[in-house]
Coordinates of C-alpha atoms in Angstrom, one line a residue:
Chain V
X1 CA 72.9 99.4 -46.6
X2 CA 72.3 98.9 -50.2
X3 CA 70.0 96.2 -51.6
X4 CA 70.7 96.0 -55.0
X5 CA 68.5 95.1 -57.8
X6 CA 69.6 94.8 -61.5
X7 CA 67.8 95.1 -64.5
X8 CA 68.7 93.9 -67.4
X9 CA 70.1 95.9 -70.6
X10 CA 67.6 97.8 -72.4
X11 CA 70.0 98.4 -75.9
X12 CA 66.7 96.8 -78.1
X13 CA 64.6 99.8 -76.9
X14 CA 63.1 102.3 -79.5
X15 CA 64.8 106.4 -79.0
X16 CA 61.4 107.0 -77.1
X17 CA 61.5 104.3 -74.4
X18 CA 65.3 104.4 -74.1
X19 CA 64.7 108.4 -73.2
X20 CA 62.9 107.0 -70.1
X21 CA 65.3 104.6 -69.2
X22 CA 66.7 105.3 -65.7
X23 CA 70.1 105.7 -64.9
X24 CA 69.7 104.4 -61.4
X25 CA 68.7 101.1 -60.3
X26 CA 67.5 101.6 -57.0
X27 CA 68.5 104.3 -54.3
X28 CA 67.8 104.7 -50.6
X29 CA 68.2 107.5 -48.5
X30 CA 67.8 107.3 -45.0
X31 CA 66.0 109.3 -43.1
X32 CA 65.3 110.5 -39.5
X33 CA 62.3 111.4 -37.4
X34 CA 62.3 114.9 -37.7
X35 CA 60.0 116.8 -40.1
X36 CA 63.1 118.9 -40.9
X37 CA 63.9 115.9 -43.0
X38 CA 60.7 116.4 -45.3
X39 CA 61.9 118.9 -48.0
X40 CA 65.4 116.5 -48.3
X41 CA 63.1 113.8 -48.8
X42 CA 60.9 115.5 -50.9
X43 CA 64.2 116.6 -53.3
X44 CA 65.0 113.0 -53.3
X45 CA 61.7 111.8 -54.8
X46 CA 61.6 114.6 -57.0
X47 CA 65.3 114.0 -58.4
X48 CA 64.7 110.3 -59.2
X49 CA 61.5 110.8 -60.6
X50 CA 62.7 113.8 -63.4
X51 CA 65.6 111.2 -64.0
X52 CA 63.0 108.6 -64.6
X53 CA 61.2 110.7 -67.3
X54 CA 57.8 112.1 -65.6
X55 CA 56.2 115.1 -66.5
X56 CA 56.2 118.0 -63.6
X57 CA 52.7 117.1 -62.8
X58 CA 53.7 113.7 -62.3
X59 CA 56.9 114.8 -59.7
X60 CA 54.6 116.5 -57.5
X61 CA 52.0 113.8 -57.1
X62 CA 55.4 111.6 -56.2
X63 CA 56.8 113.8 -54.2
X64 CA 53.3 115.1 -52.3
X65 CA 52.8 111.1 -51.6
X66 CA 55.9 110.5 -50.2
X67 CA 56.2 113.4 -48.1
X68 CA 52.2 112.5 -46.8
X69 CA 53.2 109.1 -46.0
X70 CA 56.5 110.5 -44.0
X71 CA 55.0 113.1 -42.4
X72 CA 52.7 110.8 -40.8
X73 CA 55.6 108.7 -39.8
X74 CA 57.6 110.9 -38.3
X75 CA 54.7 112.6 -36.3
X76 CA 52.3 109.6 -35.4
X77 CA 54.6 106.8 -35.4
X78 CA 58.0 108.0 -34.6
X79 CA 57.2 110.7 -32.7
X80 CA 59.2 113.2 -34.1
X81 CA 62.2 111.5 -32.1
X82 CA 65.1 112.5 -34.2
X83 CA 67.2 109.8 -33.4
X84 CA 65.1 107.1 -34.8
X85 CA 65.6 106.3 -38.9
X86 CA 63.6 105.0 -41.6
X87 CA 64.3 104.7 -45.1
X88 CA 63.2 105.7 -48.6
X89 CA 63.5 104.0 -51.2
X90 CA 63.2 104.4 -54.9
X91 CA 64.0 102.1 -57.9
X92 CA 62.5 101.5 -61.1
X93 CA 59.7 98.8 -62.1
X94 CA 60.6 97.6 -65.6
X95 CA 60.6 100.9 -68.1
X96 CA 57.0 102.4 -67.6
X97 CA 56.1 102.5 -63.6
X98 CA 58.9 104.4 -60.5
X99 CA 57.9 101.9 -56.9
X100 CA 58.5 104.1 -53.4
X101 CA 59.2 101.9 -50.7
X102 CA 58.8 103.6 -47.2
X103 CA 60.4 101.5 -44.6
X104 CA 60.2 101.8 -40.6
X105 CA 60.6 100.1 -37.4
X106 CA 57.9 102.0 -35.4
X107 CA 54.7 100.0 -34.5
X108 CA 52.8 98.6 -37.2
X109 CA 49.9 100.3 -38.9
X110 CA 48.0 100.3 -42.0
X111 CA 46.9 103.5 -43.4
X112 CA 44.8 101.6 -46.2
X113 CA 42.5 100.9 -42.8
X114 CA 42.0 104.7 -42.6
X115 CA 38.6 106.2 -44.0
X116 CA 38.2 109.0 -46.3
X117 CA 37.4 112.2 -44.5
X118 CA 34.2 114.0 -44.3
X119 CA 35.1 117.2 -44.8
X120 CA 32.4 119.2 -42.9
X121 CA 32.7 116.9 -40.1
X122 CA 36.4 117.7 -39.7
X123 CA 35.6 121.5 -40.2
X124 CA 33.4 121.0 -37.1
X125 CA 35.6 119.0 -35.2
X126 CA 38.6 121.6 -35.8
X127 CA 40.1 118.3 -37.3
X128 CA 43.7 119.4 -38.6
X129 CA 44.6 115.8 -39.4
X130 CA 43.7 112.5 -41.6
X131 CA 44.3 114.1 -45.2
X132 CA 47.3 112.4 -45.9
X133 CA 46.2 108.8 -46.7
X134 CA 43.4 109.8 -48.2
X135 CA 45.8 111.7 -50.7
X136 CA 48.2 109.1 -51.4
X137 CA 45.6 106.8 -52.8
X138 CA 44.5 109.7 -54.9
X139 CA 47.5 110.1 -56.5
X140 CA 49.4 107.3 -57.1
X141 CA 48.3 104.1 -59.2
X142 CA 48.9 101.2 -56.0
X143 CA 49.8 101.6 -52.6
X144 CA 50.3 98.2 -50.2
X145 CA 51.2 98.2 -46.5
X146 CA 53.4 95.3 -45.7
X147 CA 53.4 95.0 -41.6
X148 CA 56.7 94.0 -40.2
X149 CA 56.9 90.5 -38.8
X150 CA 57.0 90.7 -34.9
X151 CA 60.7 89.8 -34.5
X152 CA 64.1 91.0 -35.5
X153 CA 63.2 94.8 -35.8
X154 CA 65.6 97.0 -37.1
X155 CA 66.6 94.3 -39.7
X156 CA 65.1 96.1 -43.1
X157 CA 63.3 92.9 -44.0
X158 CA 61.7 93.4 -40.9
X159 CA 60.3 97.0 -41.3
X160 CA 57.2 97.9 -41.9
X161 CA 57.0 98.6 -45.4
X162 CA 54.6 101.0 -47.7
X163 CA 55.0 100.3 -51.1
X164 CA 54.0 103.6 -53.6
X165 CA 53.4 102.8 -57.5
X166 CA 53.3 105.8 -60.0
X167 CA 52.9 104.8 -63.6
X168 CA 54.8 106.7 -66.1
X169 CA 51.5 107.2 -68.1
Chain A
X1 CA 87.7 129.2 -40.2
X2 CA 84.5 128.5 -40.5
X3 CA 82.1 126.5 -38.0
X4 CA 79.1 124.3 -38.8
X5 CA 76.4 126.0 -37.5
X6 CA 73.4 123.9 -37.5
X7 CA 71.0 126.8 -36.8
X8 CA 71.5 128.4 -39.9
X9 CA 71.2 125.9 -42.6
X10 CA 67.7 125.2 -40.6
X11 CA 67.0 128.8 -41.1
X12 CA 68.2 128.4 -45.0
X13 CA 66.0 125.1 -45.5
X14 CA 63.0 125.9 -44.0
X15 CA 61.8 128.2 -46.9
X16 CA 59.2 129.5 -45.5
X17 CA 57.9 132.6 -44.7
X18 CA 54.3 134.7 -44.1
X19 CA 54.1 138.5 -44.0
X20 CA 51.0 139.9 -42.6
X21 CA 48.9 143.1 -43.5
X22 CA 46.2 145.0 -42.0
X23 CA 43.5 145.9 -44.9
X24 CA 41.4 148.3 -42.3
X25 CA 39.1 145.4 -41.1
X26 CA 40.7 142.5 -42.8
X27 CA 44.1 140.6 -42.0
X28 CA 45.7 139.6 -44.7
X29 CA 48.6 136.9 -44.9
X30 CA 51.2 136.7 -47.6
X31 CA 52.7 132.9 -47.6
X32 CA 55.6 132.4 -49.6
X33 CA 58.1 129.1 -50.3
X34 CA 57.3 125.5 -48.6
X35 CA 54.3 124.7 -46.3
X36 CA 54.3 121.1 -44.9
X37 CA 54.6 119.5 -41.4
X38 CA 57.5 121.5 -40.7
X39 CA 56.6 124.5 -41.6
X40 CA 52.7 124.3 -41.2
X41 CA 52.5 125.3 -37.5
X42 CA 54.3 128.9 -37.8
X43 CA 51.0 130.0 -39.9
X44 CA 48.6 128.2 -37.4
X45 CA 50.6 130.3 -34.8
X46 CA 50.1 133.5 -37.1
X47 CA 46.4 132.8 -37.5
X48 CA 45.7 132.2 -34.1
X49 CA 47.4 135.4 -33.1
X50 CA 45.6 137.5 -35.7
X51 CA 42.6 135.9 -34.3
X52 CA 43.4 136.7 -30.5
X53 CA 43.8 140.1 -31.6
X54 CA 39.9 140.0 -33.1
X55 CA 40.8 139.8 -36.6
X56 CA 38.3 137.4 -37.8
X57 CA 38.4 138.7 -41.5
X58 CA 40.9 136.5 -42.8
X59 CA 42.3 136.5 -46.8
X60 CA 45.6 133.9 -47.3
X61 CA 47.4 134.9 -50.5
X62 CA 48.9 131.8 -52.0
X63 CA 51.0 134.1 -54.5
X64 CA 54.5 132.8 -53.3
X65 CA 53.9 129.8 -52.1
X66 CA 55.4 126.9 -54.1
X67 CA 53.7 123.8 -52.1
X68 CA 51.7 122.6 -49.6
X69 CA 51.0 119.0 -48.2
X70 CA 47.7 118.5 -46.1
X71 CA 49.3 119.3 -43.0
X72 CA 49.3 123.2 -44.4
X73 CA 45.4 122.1 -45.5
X74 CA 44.7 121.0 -42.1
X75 CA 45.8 124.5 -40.9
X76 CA 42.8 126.5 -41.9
X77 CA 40.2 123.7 -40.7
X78 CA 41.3 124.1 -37.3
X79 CA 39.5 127.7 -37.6
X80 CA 37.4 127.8 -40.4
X81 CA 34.4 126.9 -37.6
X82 CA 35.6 129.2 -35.3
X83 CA 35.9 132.4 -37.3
X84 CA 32.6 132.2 -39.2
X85 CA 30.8 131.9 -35.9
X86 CA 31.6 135.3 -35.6
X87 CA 30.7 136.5 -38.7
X88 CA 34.4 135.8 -40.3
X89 CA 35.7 133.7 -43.0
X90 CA 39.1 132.4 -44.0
X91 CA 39.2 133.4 -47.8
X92 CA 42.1 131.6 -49.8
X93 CA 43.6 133.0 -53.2
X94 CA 45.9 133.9 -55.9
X95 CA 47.0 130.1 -56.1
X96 CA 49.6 128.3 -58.2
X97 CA 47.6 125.5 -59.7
X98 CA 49.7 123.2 -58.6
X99 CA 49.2 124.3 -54.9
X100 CA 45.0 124.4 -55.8
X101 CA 45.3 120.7 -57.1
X102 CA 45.9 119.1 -53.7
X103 CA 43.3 121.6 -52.2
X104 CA 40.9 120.2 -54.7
X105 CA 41.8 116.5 -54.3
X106 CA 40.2 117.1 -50.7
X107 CA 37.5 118.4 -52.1
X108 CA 38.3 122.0 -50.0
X109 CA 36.6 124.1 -52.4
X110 CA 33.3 123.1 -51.4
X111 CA 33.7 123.8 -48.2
X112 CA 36.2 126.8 -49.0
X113 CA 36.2 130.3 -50.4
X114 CA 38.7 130.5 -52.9
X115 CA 39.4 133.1 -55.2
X116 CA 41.6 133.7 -58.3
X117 CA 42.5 137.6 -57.3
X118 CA 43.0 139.1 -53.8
X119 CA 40.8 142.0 -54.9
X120 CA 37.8 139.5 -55.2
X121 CA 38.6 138.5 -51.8
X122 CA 39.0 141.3 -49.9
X123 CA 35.9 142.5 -52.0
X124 CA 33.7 139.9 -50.8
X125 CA 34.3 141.0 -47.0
X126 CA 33.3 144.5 -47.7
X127 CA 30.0 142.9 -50.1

């Protein structure tokens, strides 16, 4: 399913902000719960956001986010039950800032709730786990956690969503 | 004609691979291509092997690896306790700076030995 959202013509823009002009509006690609799935989504990110104009610096903190946020999904949440989907999706906000929306239909939880680790603690504990929040905040410029209403799941506007900023500067 | 084989375009995107070396006392681990939740537990698996087989002198050459998400990270904190109990260490180096930038958001080189040269590495073992 395609949501579509339009923007409207840019043709007053200097050279330098039509260079970072888009040509997409908004993509999804949906995903399943497999961590197979990571690298395609990782590609996917990386695509939209060299197409969007950010530096390589800038695609890997994209990419690393998403795939953080998905890995966590597809392990803790989902299982890693293959047959389950979520979504990605990517679209432009205005000329200067790429929004990630990661949407799911697994139970709800907020990874904004999760502390930051303590290191030597997790060292002692043979802790493998509980880095990936901790990174997305670190490297993107907002994350939100919308929790799916209790009914209709399944219906996208009823997913659980996490919503990834990145600013092009 | 040709089938769809699913089990070799796995084999083909997993991009991933470690080759291991035995530097007298030290084990030494060559990781090349992708580390992330996929791929992530075939190096705990080589690491705990190495470390079943005694081997608690342990240098991870980041050389040819292009990236690595916290689940690769979370790899070497399930040991680093472990192996310096015994006098050990998990040394980490020759890292794109791209791969050292996430290690560094999580503040691992505090509690990590990383080096810029395998050499220093290995050195440091046999200081």
């Amino acid at each position: 399913m395609i949501i579509a959202r339009y923007r409207t013509a840019t043709s007053f823009c200097t050279e330098d902000r039509m260079s970072k002009t888009a040509s997409f509006i908004h993509e999804r690609l949906t995903a399943s719960g497999d961590t197979t799935e990571l690298e395609r989504i990782r590609q996917f990110v990386q695509d939209k956001a060299r197409e969007f104009g950010f530096s390589e610096q800038g695609i890997h903190k994209i990419a690393l986010a998403v795939d953080e946020a998905c890995s966590n999904l597809i392990r803790h949440s989902y299982h890693l039950d293959h047959a389950r989907e979520f979504f990605v999706d990517i679209s432009p906000q205005d000329d200067d800032a790429l929004v990630i929306e990661i949407l799911d239909n697994g139970t709800s939880f907020d990874p904004l709730t999760v502390p930051a680790p303590d290191l030597n603690q997790y060292a002692a504990q043979h802790r493998k786990g509980g880095f990936g929040v901790h990174i997305i905040r670190m490297v993107m410029d907002a994350v939100e956690y919308f929790p799916a209403e209790t009914s209709e799941r399944g219906n996208p506007s009823q997913m659980n969503r996490l919503r990834l900023v990145k600013k092009l500067n | 004609m040709q089938l769809f084989d699913p089990q070799s375009v796995e084999t083909v995107m997993s991009k991933f691979s470690i080759e291991q070396k035995n530097n007298g006392s030290t084990e030494v681990f060559y990781l090349k291509g992708f580390l992330d939740a996929h791929t992530a537990p075939e190096l705990e698996s080589a690491i705990a092997g190495a470390i079943a087989a005694g081997q608690h002198r342990l240098v991870v050459n980041f050389n040819d690896l292009e990236y690595i998400s916290s689940a690769g990270l979370g790899v070497f904190m399930v040991f680093i306790e472990e192996v310096r109990a015994t006098g050990g260490d998990i040394k980490l180096t020759a890292m794109k700076q791209k791969v050292y930038t996430v290690f560094d958001l999580l503040g691992f080189p505090m509690l990590f030995d990383i080096t810029e040269k395998e050499e220093e590495a290995l050195a440091k073992f046999s200081a």
